[in-house]
């Protein structure tokens, strides 16, 4: 018997829309090809940025975009990416050692954010940069007066300063960003953040790189927090980042599109473990910040398989199947469950890299199953989470098991409820009784994302193999009760009025 009881009430936190953030790095074909084609390209573009990609991303209401990396951020010198394009230096990108012409830089990124209607999240260079370089970038971006950096911005065609709400102080400085200990990074963090000036009312959220990857238990974060706490003056940290990948990059037996039920389970089970990583990091933050001022920001997450055969292994291009859609739904549900602390997240990455929303090939573009989950779930953005109890059967494989159903519910300002569900079983339908307490329903509509096979994915020849269709499996029993038939391997979004 599977039963969910959803409770009304105002005591629940808001699901911050920034949980639905994205990440675009100068890596493989994410920026170049995927987003930037240049003004002279035959591919329809606005000031060099692809129109088809912008239109698709606008539909899912991207709230923020993290850039320029990733590992690339700690190798990026922002002055290479301003001024006349023909004069920009040709540098070597650490990802694949390919030449980077720097045609997509600060102005182009902020134009992209304007076109998307989203907020910029810039990650500054700690690993190979300097304090002065980061300080000047912020002055260039946000200062209004007659200063050299603000004038340089004007000379490059932008008069008004930009508003930059989110600033990362380095990326993975425990790894590709300098192989630092938490204590050493904490010292650098304190130093760098001192010079992150706030000009003209620009409120900058200062975000520290977390410590450790998917296998991290929070002890690195604890060392970092302890080290920045024992200072003569309080050091401001508004957010700390956590990265969590379903990391199978070197597991050659794993493939994005060729797998059986055992690998389906393995990947979903790895994705579900993010709950533990969040709990461990949240517990550390609770000790240092019981008022929950500091955001836990999962600014890289998603699946990471061996690169698609025939592609450059460093370009991290992979296909995206129905399994990835279920990973996305499950992960977003777990973010909602912890949304009193997890206030922002960024799936890796937007186009053509890792668990992408969009894949491109020349002028062609396809939407992935993961994109459709972001579309189906967008009503959760900034809605009030609803509390619920879920009793459901266990989906077991070997000695491991997962709840067979994953769920989340929220209510928006108009009172509409969005209930999202997934059935993790690869081949077993389930029935779910849904009870509403202190809430009432008179109408239900929905959509479902599923396919004939667990490996189903969209290709340039078959772009719509996995796409949402109307869902008719939910019936109102009475004002407080619904009966839901959830097909195997499906993600469902129900709107209850
Ligand atoms: O998203 C790909 C890479 O994964 C990022 O550059 C890095 O931060 C992480 O290790």
PDB file of N, CA, C and O in Angstrom, residues 407-447:
ATOM      1  N   UNK A 407       8.656  12.011  -3.927  1.00  0.00           N
ATOM      2  CA  UNK A 407       7.579  12.998  -4.060  1.00  0.00           C
ATOM      3  C   UNK A 407       7.992  14.350  -3.493  1.00  0.00           C
ATOM      4  O   UNK A 407       8.920  14.446  -2.674  1.00  0.00           O
ATOM      5  N   UNK A 408       7.298  15.375  -3.941  1.00  0.00           N
ATOM      6  CA  UNK A 408       7.409  16.699  -3.312  1.00  0.00           C
ATOM      7  C   UNK A 408       6.158  17.484  -3.659  1.00  0.00           C
ATOM      8  O   UNK A 408       5.546  17.263  -4.710  1.00  0.00           O
ATOM      9  N   UNK A 409       5.791  18.408  -2.764  1.00  0.00           N
ATOM     10  CA  UNK A 409       4.588  19.210  -3.016  1.00  0.00           C
ATOM     11  C   UNK A 409       4.833  20.631  -2.556  1.00  0.00           C
ATOM     12  O   UNK A 409       5.549  20.878  -1.580  1.00  0.00           O
ATOM     13  N   UNK A 410       4.234  21.567  -3.291  1.00  0.00           N
ATOM     14  CA  UNK A 410       4.353  22.983  -2.895  1.00  0.00           C
ATOM     15  C   UNK A 410       3.063  23.697  -3.277  1.00  0.00           C
ATOM     16  O   UNK A 410       2.259  23.191  -4.069  1.00  0.00           O
ATOM     17  N   UNK A 411       2.906  24.873  -2.690  1.00  0.00           N
ATOM     18  CA  UNK A 411       1.711  25.674  -2.969  1.00  0.00           C
ATOM     19  C   UNK A 411       2.164  27.070  -3.332  1.00  0.00           C
ATOM     20  O   UNK A 411       2.960  27.682  -2.598  1.00  0.00           O
ATOM     21  N   UNK A 412       1.670  27.598  -4.440  1.00  0.00           N
ATOM     22  CA  UNK A 412       2.102  28.940  -4.835  1.00  0.00           C
ATOM     23  C   UNK A 412       1.201  30.010  -4.227  1.00  0.00           C
ATOM     24  O   UNK A 412       0.234  29.701  -3.516  1.00  0.00           O
ATOM     25  N   UNK A 413       1.498  31.275  -4.526  1.00  0.00           N
ATOM     26  CA  UNK A 413       0.778  32.391  -3.899  1.00  0.00           C
ATOM     27  C   UNK A 413      -0.709  32.375  -4.256  1.00  0.00           C
ATOM     28  O   UNK A 413      -1.545  32.886  -3.505  1.00  0.00           O
ATOM     29  N   UNK A 414      -1.061  31.786  -5.382  1.00  0.00           N
ATOM     30  CA  UNK A 414      -2.484  31.728  -5.788  1.00  0.00           C
ATOM     31  C   UNK A 414      -3.197  30.540  -5.147  1.00  0.00           C
ATOM     32  O   UNK A 414      -4.391  30.339  -5.359  1.00  0.00           O
ATOM     33  N   UNK A 415      -2.478  29.717  -4.420  1.00  0.00           N
ATOM     34  CA  UNK A 415      -3.102  28.572  -3.746  1.00  0.00           C
ATOM     35  C   UNK A 415      -3.024  27.285  -4.551  1.00  0.00           C
ATOM     36  O   UNK A 415      -3.457  26.225  -4.089  1.00  0.00           O
ATOM     37  N   UNK A 416      -2.470  27.352  -5.754  1.00  0.00           N
ATOM     38  CA  UNK A 416      -2.364  26.135  -6.574  1.00  0.00           C
ATOM     39  C   UNK A 416      -1.281  25.221  -6.007  1.00  0.00           C
ATOM     40  O   UNK A 416      -0.199  25.678  -5.628  1.00  0.00           O
ATOM     41  N   UNK A 417      -1.584  23.945  -5.984  1.00  0.00           N
ATOM     42  CA  UNK A 417      -0.621  22.965  -5.458  1.00  0.00           C
ATOM     43  C   UNK A 417       0.051  22.246  -6.629  1.00  0.00           C
ATOM     44  O   UNK A 417      -0.631  21.834  -7.584  1.00  0.00           O
ATOM     45  N   UNK A 418       1.359  22.122  -6.541  1.00  0.00           N
ATOM     46  CA  UNK A 418       2.085  21.300  -7.516  1.00  0.00           C
ATOM     47  C   UNK A 418       2.602  20.072  -6.771  1.00  0.00           C
ATOM     48  O   UNK A 418       3.338  20.198  -5.784  1.00  0.00           O
ATOM     49  N   UNK A 419       2.180  18.909  -7.212  1.00  0.00           N
ATOM     50  CA  UNK A 419       2.644  17.643  -6.626  1.00  0.00           C
ATOM     51  C   UNK A 419       3.457  16.926  -7.695  1.00  0.00           C
ATOM     52  O   UNK A 419       2.940  16.645  -8.780  1.00  0.00           O
ATOM     53  N   UNK A 420       4.740  16.703  -7.409  1.00  0.00           N
ATOM     54  CA  UNK A 420       5.571  15.983  -8.378  1.00  0.00           C
ATOM     55  C   UNK A 420       5.974  14.637  -7.778  1.00  0.00           C
ATOM     56  O   UNK A 420       6.253  14.530  -6.580  1.00  0.00           O
ATOM     57  N   UNK A 421       5.996  13.652  -8.648  1.00  0.00           N
ATOM     58  CA  UNK A 421       6.191  12.268  -8.192  1.00  0.00           C
ATOM     59  C   UNK A 421       7.097  11.537  -9.158  1.00  0.00           C
ATOM     60  O   UNK A 421       7.121  11.863 -10.346  1.00  0.00           O
ATOM     61  N   UNK A 422       7.846  10.568  -8.661  1.00  0.00           N
ATOM     62  CA  UNK A 422       8.408   9.618  -9.634  1.00  0.00           C
ATOM     63  C   UNK A 422       8.330   8.209  -9.107  1.00  0.00           C
ATOM     64  O   UNK A 422       8.423   7.967  -7.902  1.00  0.00           O
ATOM     65  N   UNK A 423       8.122   7.315 -10.035  1.00  0.00           N
ATOM     66  CA  UNK A 423       8.120   5.885  -9.759  1.00  0.00           C
ATOM     67  C   UNK A 423       9.466   5.356 -10.226  1.00  0.00           C
ATOM     68  O   UNK A 423       9.762   5.342 -11.422  1.00  0.00           O
ATOM     69  N   UNK A 424      10.270   4.919  -9.258  1.00  0.00           N
ATOM     70  CA  UNK A 424      11.643   4.500  -9.570  1.00  0.00           C
ATOM     71  C   UNK A 424      11.743   3.097 -10.162  1.00  0.00           C
ATOM     72  O   UNK A 424      12.760   2.731 -10.737  1.00  0.00           O
ATOM     73  N   UNK A 425      10.696   2.309  -9.982  1.00  0.00           N
ATOM     74  CA  UNK A 425      10.746   0.944 -10.528  1.00  0.00           C
ATOM     75  C   UNK A 425      10.945   0.994 -12.040  1.00  0.00           C
ATOM     76  O   UNK A 425      10.232   1.729 -12.729  1.00  0.00           O
ATOM     77  N   UNK A 426      11.830   0.164 -12.552  1.00  0.00           N
ATOM     78  CA  UNK A 426      12.023   0.184 -14.009  1.00  0.00           C
ATOM     79  C   UNK A 426      10.872  -0.454 -14.776  1.00  0.00           C
ATOM     80  O   UNK A 426      10.637  -0.146 -15.928  1.00  0.00           O
ATOM     81  N   UNK A 427      10.137  -1.371 -14.108  1.00  0.00           N
ATOM     82  CA  UNK A 427       9.107  -2.076 -14.892  1.00  0.00           C
ATOM     83  C   UNK A 427       7.849  -2.405 -14.094  1.00  0.00           C
ATOM     84  O   UNK A 427       7.106  -3.303 -14.455  1.00  0.00           O
ATOM     85  N   UNK A 428       7.626  -1.716 -13.013  1.00  0.00           N
ATOM     86  CA  UNK A 428       6.448  -2.040 -12.194  1.00  0.00           C
ATOM     87  C   UNK A 428       5.622  -0.775 -11.942  1.00  0.00           C
ATOM     88  O   UNK A 428       6.135   0.204 -11.388  1.00  0.00           O
ATOM     89  N   UNK A 429       4.359  -0.811 -12.337  1.00  0.00           N
ATOM     90  CA  UNK A 429       3.472   0.332 -12.058  1.00  0.00           C
ATOM     91  C   UNK A 429       3.120   0.332 -10.572  1.00  0.00           C
ATOM     92  O   UNK A 429       3.145  -0.730  -9.933  1.00  0.00           O
ATOM     93  N   UNK A 430       2.775   1.477 -10.023  1.00  0.00           N
ATOM     94  CA  UNK A 430       2.332   1.504  -8.624  1.00  0.00           C
ATOM     95  C   UNK A 430       1.083   2.373  -8.498  1.00  0.00           C
ATOM     96  O   UNK A 430       0.836   3.259  -9.311  1.00  0.00           O
ATOM     97  N   UNK A 431       0.346   2.088  -7.434  1.00  0.00           N
ATOM     98  CA  UNK A 431      -0.852   2.866  -7.121  1.00  0.00           C
ATOM     99  C   UNK A 431      -0.556   3.698  -5.885  1.00  0.00           C
ATOM    100  O   UNK A 431       0.052   3.192  -4.935  1.00  0.00           O
ATOM    101  N   UNK A 432      -0.972   4.935  -5.893  1.00  0.00           N
ATOM    102  CA  UNK A 432      -0.706   5.813  -4.750  1.00  0.00           C
ATOM    103  C   UNK A 432      -2.001   6.488  -4.313  1.00  0.00           C
ATOM    104  O   UNK A 432      -2.688   7.115  -5.129  1.00  0.00           O
ATOM    105  N   UNK A 433      -2.327   6.332  -3.033  1.00  0.00           N
ATOM    106  CA  UNK A 433      -3.460   7.070  -2.471  1.00  0.00           C
ATOM    107  C   UNK A 433      -2.946   8.373  -1.911  1.00  0.00           C
ATOM    108  O   UNK A 433      -1.983   8.377  -1.138  1.00  0.00           O
ATOM    109  N   UNK A 434      -3.601   9.442  -2.275  1.00  0.00           N
ATOM    110  CA  UNK A 434      -3.129  10.755  -1.825  1.00  0.00           C
ATOM    111  C   UNK A 434      -4.218  11.403  -0.986  1.00  0.00           C
ATOM    112  O   UNK A 434      -5.341  11.606  -1.452  1.00  0.00           O
ATOM    113  N   UNK A 435      -3.838  11.719   0.265  1.00  0.00           N
ATOM    114  CA  UNK A 435      -4.806  12.371   1.155  1.00  0.00           C
ATOM    115  C   UNK A 435      -4.353  13.799   1.411  1.00  0.00           C
ATOM    116  O   UNK A 435      -3.149  14.065   1.561  1.00  0.00           O
ATOM    117  N   UNK A 436      -5.304  14.726   1.442  1.00  0.00           N
ATOM    118  CA  UNK A 436      -4.984  16.123   1.715  1.00  0.00           C
ATOM    119  C   UNK A 436      -5.540  16.500   3.074  1.00  0.00           C
ATOM    120  O   UNK A 436      -6.713  16.224   3.358  1.00  0.00           O
ATOM    121  N   UNK A 437      -4.712  17.115   3.917  1.00  0.00           N
ATOM    122  CA  UNK A 437      -5.190  17.591   5.235  1.00  0.00           C
ATOM    123  C   UNK A 437      -5.114  19.112   5.241  1.00  0.00           C
ATOM    124  O   UNK A 437      -4.072  19.682   4.893  1.00  0.00           O
ATOM    125  N   UNK A 438      -6.184  19.763   5.666  1.00  0.00           N
ATOM    126  CA  UNK A 438      -6.270  21.231   5.670  1.00  0.00           C
ATOM    127  C   UNK A 438      -6.049  21.805   4.277  1.00  0.00           C
ATOM    128  O   UNK A 438      -5.521  22.915   4.116  1.00  0.00           O
ATOM    129  N   UNK A 439      -6.393  21.058   3.300  1.00  0.00           N
ATOM    130  CA  UNK A 439      -6.317  21.482   1.899  1.00  0.00           C
ATOM    131  C   UNK A 439      -7.498  20.815   1.206  1.00  0.00           C
ATOM    132  O   UNK A 439      -7.987  19.788   1.668  1.00  0.00           O
ATOM    133  N   UNK A 440      -7.919  21.390   0.072  1.00  0.00           N
ATOM    134  CA  UNK A 440      -9.007  20.742  -0.662  1.00  0.00           C
ATOM    135  C   UNK A 440      -8.709  20.841  -2.150  1.00  0.00           C
ATOM    136  O   UNK A 440      -8.070  21.783  -2.599  1.00  0.00           O
ATOM    137  N   UNK A 441      -9.172  19.848  -2.897  1.00  0.00           N
ATOM    138  CA  UNK A 441      -8.923  19.846  -4.331  1.00  0.00           C
ATOM    139  C   UNK A 441     -10.242  19.722  -5.093  1.00  0.00           C
ATOM    140  O   UNK A 441     -11.123  18.963  -4.711  1.00  0.00           O
ATOM    141  N   UNK A 442     -10.354  20.508  -6.173  1.00  0.00           N
ATOM    142  CA  UNK A 442     -11.553  20.357  -7.004  1.00  0.00           C
ATOM    143  C   UNK A 442     -11.186  20.062  -8.457  1.00  0.00           C
ATOM    144  O   UNK A 442     -12.020  19.685  -9.249  1.00  0.00           O
ATOM    145  N   UNK A 443      -9.921  20.250  -8.802  1.00  0.00           N
ATOM    146  CA  UNK A 443      -9.522  19.943 -10.178  1.00  0.00           C
ATOM    147  C   UNK A 443      -8.087  19.449 -10.221  1.00  0.00           C
ATOM    148  O   UNK A 443      -7.262  19.872  -9.403  1.00  0.00           O
ATOM    149  N   UNK A 444      -7.805  18.546 -11.142  1.00  0.00           N
ATOM    150  CA  UNK A 444      -6.428  18.060 -11.271  1.00  0.00           C
ATOM    151  C   UNK A 444      -6.072  17.917 -12.755  1.00  0.00           C
ATOM    152  O   UNK A 444      -6.852  17.407 -13.546  1.00  0.00           O
ATOM    153  N   UNK A 445      -4.903  18.435 -13.098  1.00  0.00           N
ATOM    154  CA  UNK A 445      -4.359  18.223 -14.441  1.00  0.00           C
ATOM    155  C   UNK A 445      -2.920  17.762 -14.258  1.00  0.00           C
ATOM    156  O   UNK A 445      -2.331  17.995 -13.194  1.00  0.00           O
ATOM    157  N   UNK A 446      -2.375  17.164 -15.278  1.00  0.00           N
ATOM    158  CA  UNK A 446      -1.002  16.703 -15.082  1.00  0.00           C
ATOM    159  C   UNK A 446      -0.284  16.365 -16.363  1.00  0.00           C
ATOM    160  O   UNK A 446      -0.864  16.353 -17.451  1.00  0.00           O
ATOM    161  N   UNK A 447       1.015  16.128 -16.202  1.00  0.00           N
ATOM    162  CA  UNK A 447       1.812  15.656 -17.338  1.00  0.00           C
ATOM    163  C   UNK A 447       2.724  14.537 -16.837  1.00  0.00           C
ATOM    164  O   UNK A 447       3.043  14.460 -15.639  1.00  0.00           O
TER     165      UNK A 447
END
